[in-house]
CSV table of C-alpha atoms and ligand atoms in Angstrom, one decimal:
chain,number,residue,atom,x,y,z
A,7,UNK,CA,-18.7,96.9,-54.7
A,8,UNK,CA,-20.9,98.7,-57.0
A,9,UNK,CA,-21.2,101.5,-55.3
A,10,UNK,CA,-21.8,104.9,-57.4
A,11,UNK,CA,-22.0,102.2,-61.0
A,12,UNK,CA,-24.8,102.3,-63.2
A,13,UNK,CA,-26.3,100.2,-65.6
A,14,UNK,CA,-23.6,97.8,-66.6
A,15,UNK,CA,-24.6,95.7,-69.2
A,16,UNK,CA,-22.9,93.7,-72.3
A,17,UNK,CA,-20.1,96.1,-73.6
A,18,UNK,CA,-21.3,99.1,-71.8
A,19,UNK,CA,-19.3,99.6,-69.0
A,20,UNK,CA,-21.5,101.4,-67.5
A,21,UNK,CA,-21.2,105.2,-65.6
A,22,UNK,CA,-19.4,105.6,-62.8
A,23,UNK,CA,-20.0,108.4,-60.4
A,24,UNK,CA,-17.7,109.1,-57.2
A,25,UNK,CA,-15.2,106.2,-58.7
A,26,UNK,CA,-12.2,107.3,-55.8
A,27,UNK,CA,-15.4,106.0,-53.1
A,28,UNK,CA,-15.2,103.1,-55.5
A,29,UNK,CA,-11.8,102.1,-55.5
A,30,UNK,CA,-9.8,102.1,-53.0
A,31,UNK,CA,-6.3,104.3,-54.1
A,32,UNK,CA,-3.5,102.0,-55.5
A,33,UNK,CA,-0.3,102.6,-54.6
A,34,UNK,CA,2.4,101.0,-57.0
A,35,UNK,CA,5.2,99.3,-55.2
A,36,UNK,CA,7.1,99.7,-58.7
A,37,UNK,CA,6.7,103.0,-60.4
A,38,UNK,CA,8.5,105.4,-62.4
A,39,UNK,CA,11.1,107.0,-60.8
A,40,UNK,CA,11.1,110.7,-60.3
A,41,UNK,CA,13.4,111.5,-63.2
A,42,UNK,CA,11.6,109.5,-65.5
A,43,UNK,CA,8.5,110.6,-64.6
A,44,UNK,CA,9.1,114.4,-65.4
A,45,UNK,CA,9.4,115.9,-68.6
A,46,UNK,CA,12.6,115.9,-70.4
A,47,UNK,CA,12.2,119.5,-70.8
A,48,UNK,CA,10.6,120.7,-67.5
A,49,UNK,CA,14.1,121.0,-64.7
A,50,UNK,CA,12.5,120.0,-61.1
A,51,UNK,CA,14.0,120.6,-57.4
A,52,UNK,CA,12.7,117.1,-56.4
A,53,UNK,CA,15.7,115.8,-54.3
A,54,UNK,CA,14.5,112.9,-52.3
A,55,UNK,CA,13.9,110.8,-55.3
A,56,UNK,CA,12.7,106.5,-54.4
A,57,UNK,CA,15.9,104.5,-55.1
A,58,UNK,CA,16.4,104.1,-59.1
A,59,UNK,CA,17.1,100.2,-58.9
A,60,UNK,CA,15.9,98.9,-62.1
A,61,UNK,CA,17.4,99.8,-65.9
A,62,UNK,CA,13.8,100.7,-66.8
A,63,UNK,CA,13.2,103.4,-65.2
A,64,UNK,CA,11.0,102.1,-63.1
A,65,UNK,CA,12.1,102.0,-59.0
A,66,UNK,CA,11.0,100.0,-55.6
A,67,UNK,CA,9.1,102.3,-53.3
A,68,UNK,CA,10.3,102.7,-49.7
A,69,UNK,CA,7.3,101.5,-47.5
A,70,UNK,CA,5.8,104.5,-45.7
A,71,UNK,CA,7.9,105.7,-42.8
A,72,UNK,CA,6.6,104.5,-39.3
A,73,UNK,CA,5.6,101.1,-41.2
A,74,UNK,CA,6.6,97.6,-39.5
A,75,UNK,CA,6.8,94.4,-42.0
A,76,UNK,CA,4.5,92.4,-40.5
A,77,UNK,CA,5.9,89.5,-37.9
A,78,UNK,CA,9.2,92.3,-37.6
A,79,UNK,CA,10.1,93.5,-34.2
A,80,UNK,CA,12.3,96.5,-34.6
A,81,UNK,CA,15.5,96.1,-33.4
A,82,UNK,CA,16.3,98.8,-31.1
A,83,UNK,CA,19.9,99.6,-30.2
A,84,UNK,CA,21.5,102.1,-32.3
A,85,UNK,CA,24.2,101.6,-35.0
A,86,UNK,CA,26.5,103.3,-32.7
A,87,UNK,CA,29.3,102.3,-30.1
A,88,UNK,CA,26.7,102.9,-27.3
A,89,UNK,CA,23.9,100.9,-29.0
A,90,UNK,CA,27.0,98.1,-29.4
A,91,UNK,CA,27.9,98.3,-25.9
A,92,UNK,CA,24.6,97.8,-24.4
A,93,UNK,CA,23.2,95.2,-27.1
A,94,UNK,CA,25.6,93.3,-24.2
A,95,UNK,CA,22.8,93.1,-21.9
A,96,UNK,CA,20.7,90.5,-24.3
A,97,UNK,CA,20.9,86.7,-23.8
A,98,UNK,CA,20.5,84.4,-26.5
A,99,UNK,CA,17.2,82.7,-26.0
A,100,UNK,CA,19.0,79.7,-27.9
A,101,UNK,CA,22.0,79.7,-25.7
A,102,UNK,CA,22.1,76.1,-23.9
A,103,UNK,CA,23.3,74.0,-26.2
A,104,UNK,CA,20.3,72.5,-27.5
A,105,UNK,CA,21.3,69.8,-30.3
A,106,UNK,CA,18.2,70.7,-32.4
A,107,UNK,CA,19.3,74.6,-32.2
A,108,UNK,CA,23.2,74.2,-33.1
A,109,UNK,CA,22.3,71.5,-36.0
A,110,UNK,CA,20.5,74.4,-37.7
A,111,UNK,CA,23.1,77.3,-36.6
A,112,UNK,CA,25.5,75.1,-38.1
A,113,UNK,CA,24.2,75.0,-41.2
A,114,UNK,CA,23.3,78.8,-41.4
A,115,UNK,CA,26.6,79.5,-40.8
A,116,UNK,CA,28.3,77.3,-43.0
A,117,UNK,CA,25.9,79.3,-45.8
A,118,UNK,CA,25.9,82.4,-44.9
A,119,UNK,CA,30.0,82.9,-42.5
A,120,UNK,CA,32.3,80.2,-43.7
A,121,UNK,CA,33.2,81.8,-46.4
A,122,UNK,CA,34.8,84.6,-44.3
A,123,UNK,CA,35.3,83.1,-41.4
A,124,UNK,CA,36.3,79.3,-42.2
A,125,UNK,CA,33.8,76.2,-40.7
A,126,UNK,CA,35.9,75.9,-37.8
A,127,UNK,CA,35.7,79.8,-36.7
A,128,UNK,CA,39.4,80.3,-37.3
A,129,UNK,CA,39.1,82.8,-40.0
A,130,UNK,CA,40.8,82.0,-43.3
A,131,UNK,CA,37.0,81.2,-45.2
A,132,UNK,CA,37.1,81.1,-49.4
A,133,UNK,CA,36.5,84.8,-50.1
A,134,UNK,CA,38.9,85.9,-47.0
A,135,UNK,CA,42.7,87.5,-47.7
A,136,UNK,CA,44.4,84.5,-46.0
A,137,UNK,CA,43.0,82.3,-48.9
A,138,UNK,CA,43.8,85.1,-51.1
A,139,UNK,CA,40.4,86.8,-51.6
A,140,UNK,CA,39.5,90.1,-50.9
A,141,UNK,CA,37.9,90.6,-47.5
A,142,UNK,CA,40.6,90.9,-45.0
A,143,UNK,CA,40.8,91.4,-41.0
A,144,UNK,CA,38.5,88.3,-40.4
A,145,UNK,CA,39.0,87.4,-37.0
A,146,UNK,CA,39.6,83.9,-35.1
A,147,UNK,CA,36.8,83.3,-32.9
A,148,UNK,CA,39.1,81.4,-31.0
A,149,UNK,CA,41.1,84.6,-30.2
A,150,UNK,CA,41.2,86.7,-26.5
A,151,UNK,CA,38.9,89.1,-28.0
A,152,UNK,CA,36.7,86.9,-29.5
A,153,UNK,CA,36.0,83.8,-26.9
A,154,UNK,CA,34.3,85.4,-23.9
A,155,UNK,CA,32.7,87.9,-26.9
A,156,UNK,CA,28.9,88.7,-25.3
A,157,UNK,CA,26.3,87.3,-27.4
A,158,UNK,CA,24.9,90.1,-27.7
A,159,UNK,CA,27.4,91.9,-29.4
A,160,UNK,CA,27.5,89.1,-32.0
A,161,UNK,CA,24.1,89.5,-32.3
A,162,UNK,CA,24.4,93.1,-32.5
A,163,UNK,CA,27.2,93.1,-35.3
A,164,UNK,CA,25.1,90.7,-37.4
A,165,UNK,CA,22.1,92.7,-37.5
A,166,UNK,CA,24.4,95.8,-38.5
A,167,UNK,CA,27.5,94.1,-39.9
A,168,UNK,CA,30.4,95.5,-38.9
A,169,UNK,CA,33.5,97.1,-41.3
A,170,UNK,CA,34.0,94.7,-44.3
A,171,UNK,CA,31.7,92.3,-42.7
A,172,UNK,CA,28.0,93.2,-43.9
A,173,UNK,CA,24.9,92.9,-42.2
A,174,UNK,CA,22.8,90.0,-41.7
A,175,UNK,CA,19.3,91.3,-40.5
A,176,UNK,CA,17.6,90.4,-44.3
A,177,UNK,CA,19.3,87.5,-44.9
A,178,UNK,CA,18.6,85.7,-41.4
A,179,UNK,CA,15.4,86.2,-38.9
A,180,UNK,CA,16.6,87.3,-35.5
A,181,UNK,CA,15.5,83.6,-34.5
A,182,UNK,CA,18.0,82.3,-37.1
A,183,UNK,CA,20.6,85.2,-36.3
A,184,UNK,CA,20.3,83.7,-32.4
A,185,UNK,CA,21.3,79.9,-33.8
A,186,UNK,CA,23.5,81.0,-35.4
A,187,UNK,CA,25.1,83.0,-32.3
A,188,UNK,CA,24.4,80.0,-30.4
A,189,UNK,CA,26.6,77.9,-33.1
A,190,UNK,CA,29.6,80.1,-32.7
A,191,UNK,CA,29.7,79.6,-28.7
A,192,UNK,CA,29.2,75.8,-29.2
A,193,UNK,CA,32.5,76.1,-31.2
A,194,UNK,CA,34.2,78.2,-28.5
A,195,UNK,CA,33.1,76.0,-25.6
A,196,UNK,CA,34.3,72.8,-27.4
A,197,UNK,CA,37.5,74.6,-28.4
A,198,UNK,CA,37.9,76.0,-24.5
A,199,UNK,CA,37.0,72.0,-23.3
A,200,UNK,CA,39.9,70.9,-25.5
A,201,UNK,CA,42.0,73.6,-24.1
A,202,UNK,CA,41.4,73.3,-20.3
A,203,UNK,CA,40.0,70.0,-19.6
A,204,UNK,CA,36.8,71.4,-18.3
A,205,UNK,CA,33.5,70.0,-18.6
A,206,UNK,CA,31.0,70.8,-21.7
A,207,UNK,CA,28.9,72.7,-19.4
A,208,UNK,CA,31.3,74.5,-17.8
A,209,UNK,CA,33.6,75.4,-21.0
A,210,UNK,CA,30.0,76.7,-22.2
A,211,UNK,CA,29.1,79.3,-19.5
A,212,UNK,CA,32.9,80.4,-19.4
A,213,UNK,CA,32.9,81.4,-23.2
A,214,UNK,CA,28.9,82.5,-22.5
A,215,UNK,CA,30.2,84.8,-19.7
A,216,UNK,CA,28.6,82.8,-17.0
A,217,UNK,CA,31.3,81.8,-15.3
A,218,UNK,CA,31.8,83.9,-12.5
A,219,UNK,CA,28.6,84.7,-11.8
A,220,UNK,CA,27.7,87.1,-8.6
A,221,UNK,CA,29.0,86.1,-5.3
A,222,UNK,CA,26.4,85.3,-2.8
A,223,UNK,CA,26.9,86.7,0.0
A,224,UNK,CA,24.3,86.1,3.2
A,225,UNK,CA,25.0,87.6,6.5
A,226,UNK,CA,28.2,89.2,5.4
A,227,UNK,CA,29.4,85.5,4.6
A,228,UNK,CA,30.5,84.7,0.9
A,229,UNK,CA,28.7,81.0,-0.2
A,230,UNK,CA,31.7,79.6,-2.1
A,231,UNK,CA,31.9,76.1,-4.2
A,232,UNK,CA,30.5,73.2,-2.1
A,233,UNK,CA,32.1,70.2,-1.7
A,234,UNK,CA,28.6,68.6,-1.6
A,235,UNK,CA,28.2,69.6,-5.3
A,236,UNK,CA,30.9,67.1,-6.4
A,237,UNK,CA,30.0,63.7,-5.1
A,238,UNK,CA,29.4,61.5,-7.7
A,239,UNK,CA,26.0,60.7,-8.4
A,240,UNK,CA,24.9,62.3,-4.7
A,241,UNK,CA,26.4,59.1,-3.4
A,242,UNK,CA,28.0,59.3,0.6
A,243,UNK,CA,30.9,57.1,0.4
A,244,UNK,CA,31.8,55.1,3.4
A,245,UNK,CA,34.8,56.3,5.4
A,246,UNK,CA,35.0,59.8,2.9
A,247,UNK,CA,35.1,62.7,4.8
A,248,UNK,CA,33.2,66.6,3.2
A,249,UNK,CA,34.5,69.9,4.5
A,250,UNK,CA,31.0,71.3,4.4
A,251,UNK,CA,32.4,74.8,4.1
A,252,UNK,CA,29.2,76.7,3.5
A,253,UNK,CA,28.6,75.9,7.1
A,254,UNK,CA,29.0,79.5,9.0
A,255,UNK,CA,29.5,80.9,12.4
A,256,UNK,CA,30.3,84.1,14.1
A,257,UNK,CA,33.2,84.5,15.7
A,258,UNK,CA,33.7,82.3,19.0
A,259,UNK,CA,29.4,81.5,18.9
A,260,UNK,CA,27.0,78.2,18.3
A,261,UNK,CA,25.2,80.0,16.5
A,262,UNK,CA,24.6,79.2,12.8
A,263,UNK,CA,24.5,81.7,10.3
A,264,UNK,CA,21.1,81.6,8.1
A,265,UNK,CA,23.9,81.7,5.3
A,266,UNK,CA,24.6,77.6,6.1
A,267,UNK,CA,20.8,77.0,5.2
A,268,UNK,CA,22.4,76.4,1.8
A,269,UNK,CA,24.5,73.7,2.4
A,270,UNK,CA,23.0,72.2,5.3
A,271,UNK,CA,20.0,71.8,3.0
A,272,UNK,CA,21.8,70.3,0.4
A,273,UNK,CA,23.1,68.0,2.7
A,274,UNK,CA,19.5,67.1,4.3
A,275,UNK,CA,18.7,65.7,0.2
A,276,UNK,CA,21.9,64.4,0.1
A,277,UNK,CA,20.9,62.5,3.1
A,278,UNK,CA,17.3,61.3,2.3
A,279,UNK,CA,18.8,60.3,-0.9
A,280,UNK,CA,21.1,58.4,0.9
A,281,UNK,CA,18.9,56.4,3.9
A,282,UNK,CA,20.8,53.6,5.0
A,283,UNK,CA,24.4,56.0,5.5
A,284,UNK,CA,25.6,57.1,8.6
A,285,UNK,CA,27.0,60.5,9.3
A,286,UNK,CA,29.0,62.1,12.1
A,287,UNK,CA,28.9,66.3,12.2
A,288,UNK,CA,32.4,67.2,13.5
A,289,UNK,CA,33.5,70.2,14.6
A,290,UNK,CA,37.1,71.9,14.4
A,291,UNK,CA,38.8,74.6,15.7
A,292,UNK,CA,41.9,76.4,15.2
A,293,UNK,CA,44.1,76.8,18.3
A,294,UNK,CA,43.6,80.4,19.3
A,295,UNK,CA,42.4,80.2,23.1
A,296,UNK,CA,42.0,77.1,25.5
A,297,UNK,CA,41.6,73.6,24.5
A,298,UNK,CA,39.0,72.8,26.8
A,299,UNK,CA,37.0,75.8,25.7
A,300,UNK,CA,37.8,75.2,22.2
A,301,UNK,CA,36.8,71.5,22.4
A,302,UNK,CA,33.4,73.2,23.8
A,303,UNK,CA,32.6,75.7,20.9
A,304,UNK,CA,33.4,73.2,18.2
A,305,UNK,CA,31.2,70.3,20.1
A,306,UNK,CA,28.1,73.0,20.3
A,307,UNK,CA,29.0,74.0,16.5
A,308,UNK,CA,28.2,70.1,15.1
A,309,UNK,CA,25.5,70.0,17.4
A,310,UNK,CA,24.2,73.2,16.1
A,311,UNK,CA,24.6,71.4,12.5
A,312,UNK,CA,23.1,68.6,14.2
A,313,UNK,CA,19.9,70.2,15.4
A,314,UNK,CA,19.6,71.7,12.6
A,315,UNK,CA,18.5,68.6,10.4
A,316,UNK,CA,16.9,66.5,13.0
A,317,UNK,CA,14.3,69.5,12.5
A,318,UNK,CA,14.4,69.3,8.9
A,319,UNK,CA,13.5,65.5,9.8
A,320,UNK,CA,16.3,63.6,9.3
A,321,UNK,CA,16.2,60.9,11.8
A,322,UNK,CA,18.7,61.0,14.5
A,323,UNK,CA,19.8,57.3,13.7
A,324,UNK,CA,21.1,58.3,10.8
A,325,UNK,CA,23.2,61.5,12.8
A,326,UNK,CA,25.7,61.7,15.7
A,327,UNK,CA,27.9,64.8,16.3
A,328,UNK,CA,31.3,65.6,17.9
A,329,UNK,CA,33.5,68.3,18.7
A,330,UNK,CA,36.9,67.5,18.5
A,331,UNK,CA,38.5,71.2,19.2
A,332,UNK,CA,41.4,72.1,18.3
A,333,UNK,CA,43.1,68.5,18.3
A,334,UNK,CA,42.8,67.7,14.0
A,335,UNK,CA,44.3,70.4,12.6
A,336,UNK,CA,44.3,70.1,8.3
A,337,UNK,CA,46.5,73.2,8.2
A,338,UNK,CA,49.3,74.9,10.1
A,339,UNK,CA,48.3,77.2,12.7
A,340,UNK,CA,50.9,80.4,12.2
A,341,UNK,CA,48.7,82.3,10.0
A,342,UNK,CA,45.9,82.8,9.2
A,343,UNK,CA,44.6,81.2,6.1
A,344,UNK,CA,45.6,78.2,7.2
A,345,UNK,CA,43.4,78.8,11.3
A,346,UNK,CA,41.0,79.7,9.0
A,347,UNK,CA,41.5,76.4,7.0
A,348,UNK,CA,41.7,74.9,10.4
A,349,UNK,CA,38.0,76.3,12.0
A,350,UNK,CA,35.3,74.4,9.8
A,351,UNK,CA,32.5,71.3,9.6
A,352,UNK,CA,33.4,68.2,8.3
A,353,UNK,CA,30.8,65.6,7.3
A,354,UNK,CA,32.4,62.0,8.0
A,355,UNK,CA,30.6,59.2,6.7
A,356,UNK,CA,30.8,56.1,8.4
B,407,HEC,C1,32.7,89.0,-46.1
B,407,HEC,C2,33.3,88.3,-45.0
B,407,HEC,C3,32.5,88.0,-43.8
B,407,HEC,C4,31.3,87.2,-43.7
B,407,HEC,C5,30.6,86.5,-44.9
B,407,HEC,C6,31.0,87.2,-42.3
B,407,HEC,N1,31.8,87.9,-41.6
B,407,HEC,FE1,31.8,88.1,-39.6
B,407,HEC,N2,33.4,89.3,-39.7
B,407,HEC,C7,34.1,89.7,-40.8
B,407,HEC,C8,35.1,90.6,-40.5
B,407,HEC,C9,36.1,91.3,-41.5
B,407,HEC,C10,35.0,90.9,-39.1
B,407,HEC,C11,35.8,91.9,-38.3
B,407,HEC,C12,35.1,93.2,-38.2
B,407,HEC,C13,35.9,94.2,-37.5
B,407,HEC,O1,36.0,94.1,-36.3
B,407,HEC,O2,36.4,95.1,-38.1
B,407,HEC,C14,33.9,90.1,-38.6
B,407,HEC,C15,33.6,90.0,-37.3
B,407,HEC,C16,32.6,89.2,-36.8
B,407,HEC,C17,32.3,89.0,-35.4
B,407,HEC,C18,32.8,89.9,-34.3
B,407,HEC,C19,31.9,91.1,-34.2
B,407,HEC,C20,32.4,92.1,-33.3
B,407,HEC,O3,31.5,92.7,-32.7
B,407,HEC,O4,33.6,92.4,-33.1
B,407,HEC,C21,31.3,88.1,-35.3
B,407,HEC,C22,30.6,87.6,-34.1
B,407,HEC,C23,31.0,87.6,-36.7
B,407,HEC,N3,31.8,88.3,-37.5
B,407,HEC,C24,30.1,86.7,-37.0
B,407,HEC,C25,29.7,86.4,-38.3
B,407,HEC,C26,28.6,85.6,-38.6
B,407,HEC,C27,27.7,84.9,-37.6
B,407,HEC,C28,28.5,85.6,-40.0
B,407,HEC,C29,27.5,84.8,-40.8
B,407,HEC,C30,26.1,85.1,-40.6
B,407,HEC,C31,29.6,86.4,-40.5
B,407,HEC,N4,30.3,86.9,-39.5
B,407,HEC,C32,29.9,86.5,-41.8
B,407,HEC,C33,33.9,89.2,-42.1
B,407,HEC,C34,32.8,88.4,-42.4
């Protein structure tokens, strides 16, 4: 812009008039530190001098306070053990085990955390005091403390580091620092697989905290694991009978609880997937009260069942029902678990 110059011609460089409209103000991101800027002789009371980094003299500027790098999302928990405690509440957005996602943890951790905590997470890295370096109290991830450890709280101690354990927030993006969270819980879950015989997937939301998640509980009945869940590949085989034990009723009535939606909708895909099988509903009860009455309830229960998915469409040639009262007993009577164990829906295939 050449606004206030005049006459600017060969080696003349001309006039300037109002230059600071001209130029915008500069603002050196190196620049003589404070000390070296003043006089030798003159004593000042600056005290919040820029960090003296370099031998000349010269130091890096802090960026203005209130700035943002660009692309940086501030990271707001505080360094602090209530900050820690509800970093907790974040979920890794990497956290399922992708293979793409743990390929490049791995490798960011065997960079950047090996060297403390050993490639297989057991502590014991290059540089730690179990190989006779100097950064002690590493710990196994493998450990009580460590393998249910919320992501993030790992997350958490990265950004901040934690003790003799610095902090990772410059080194790694929060993208990278969530791979590399991801990476470690690949580790636990295949170390809690070898441990327990559990699948992959289920390993993975135990050491992900996922395990036990929230009860359901509809109509003051708790949904527990369904058998239904467990057939192999969906398939109904012949002769196999299913405690469908998401099926719920009140106490001595037909009348099914909208908690057996649930399973009785699983079992209506289960079904559909399954055309050319034949079902029978059966219904069991435990021996408190009168056989003949008994026989009754548990006859009006399977048809209840019954009813239920002839509405949802399944054809009745693929459904029959029965009650068969109190005479089938799968547990002992005397107490109560087992008249609990006792009053329930079975599924028989035929
Ligand atoms: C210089 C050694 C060192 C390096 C390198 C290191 N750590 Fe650590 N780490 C430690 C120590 C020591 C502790 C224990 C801190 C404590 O609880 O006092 C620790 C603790 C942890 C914890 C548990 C944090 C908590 O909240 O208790 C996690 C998770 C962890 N490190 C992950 C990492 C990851 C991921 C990296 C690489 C990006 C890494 N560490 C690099 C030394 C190191």
């Amino acid at each position: 812009m050449w606004f206030g110059k005049c006459q600017a011609d060969g080696n003349w460089t001309g006039r300037e008039y109002m230059p600071d409209m001209a130029h915008s103000q500069a603002y050196e991101a190196y620049t003589a530190s404070p000390s070296t800027r003043a006089p030798k002789n003159v004593t000042t009371n600056i005290t919040n001098y820029d960090t003296e980094l370099f031998s000349n003299g010269m130091a890096a500027r802090l960026p203005v306070a209130g700035t943002v790098a660009r692309g940086n999302q501030p990271y707001l928990y505080s360094d602090d053990t209530t900050g820690y405690n509800r970093s907790a509440a974040m979920v890794n957005p990497f956290g399922n085990g992708n293979k793409q996602v743990l390929a490049e943890g791995k490798e960011m951790y065997n960079v950047y955390c090996a060297v403390c905590h050993g490639e297989k997470g057991l502590g014991g890295g290059s540089i730690s005091t179990m190989n006779g370096g100097p950064f002690g109290g590493v710990p196994n991830y493998f450990g009580a403390a460590y393998i249910q450890m919320p992501e993030g709280k790992m997350f958490h101690s990265m950004h901040y580091g934690k003790n003799d354990m610095g902090s990772y927030a410059s080194q790694l993006t929060k993208e990278e620092r969530w791979k590399v969270v991801a990476y470690i819980k690949d580790m636990q879950a295949k170390n809690v697989q070898d441990g327990q015989g559990k699948s992959y997937e289920e390993a993975l939301r135990y050491v992900r905290n996922q395990a036990n998640p929230e009860p359901i509980i509809i109509d003051g009945f708790t949904i527990g694991e369904s058998e239904l869940d467990k057939l192999n590949d969906g398939k109904l085989v012949s002769g196999s009978i299913i405690n469908l034990n998401n099926v719920f009723f009140s106490s001595g009535s037909a009348n099914l609880s909208k908690a057996s939606n649930i399973e009785l909708d699983k079992l209506e895909t289960i079904l559909r997937a399954n055309p050319d099988t034949k079902v029978e509903l059966s219904g069991h009860t435990d021996s408190d009260g009168k056989p003949s009455s008994n026989l009754d309830l548990s006859n009006r229960r399977a048809k209840a069942a019954y009813n239920y998915l002839l509405l949802k469409g399944i054809s009745a040639a693929q459904l029959t029902f029965k009650g068969y009262g109190d005479t089938s007993p799968v547990a002992d009577n005397d107490s109560a678990e087992g008249k609990a164990k006792n009053r329930r829906t079975e599924l028989k295939v035929l």
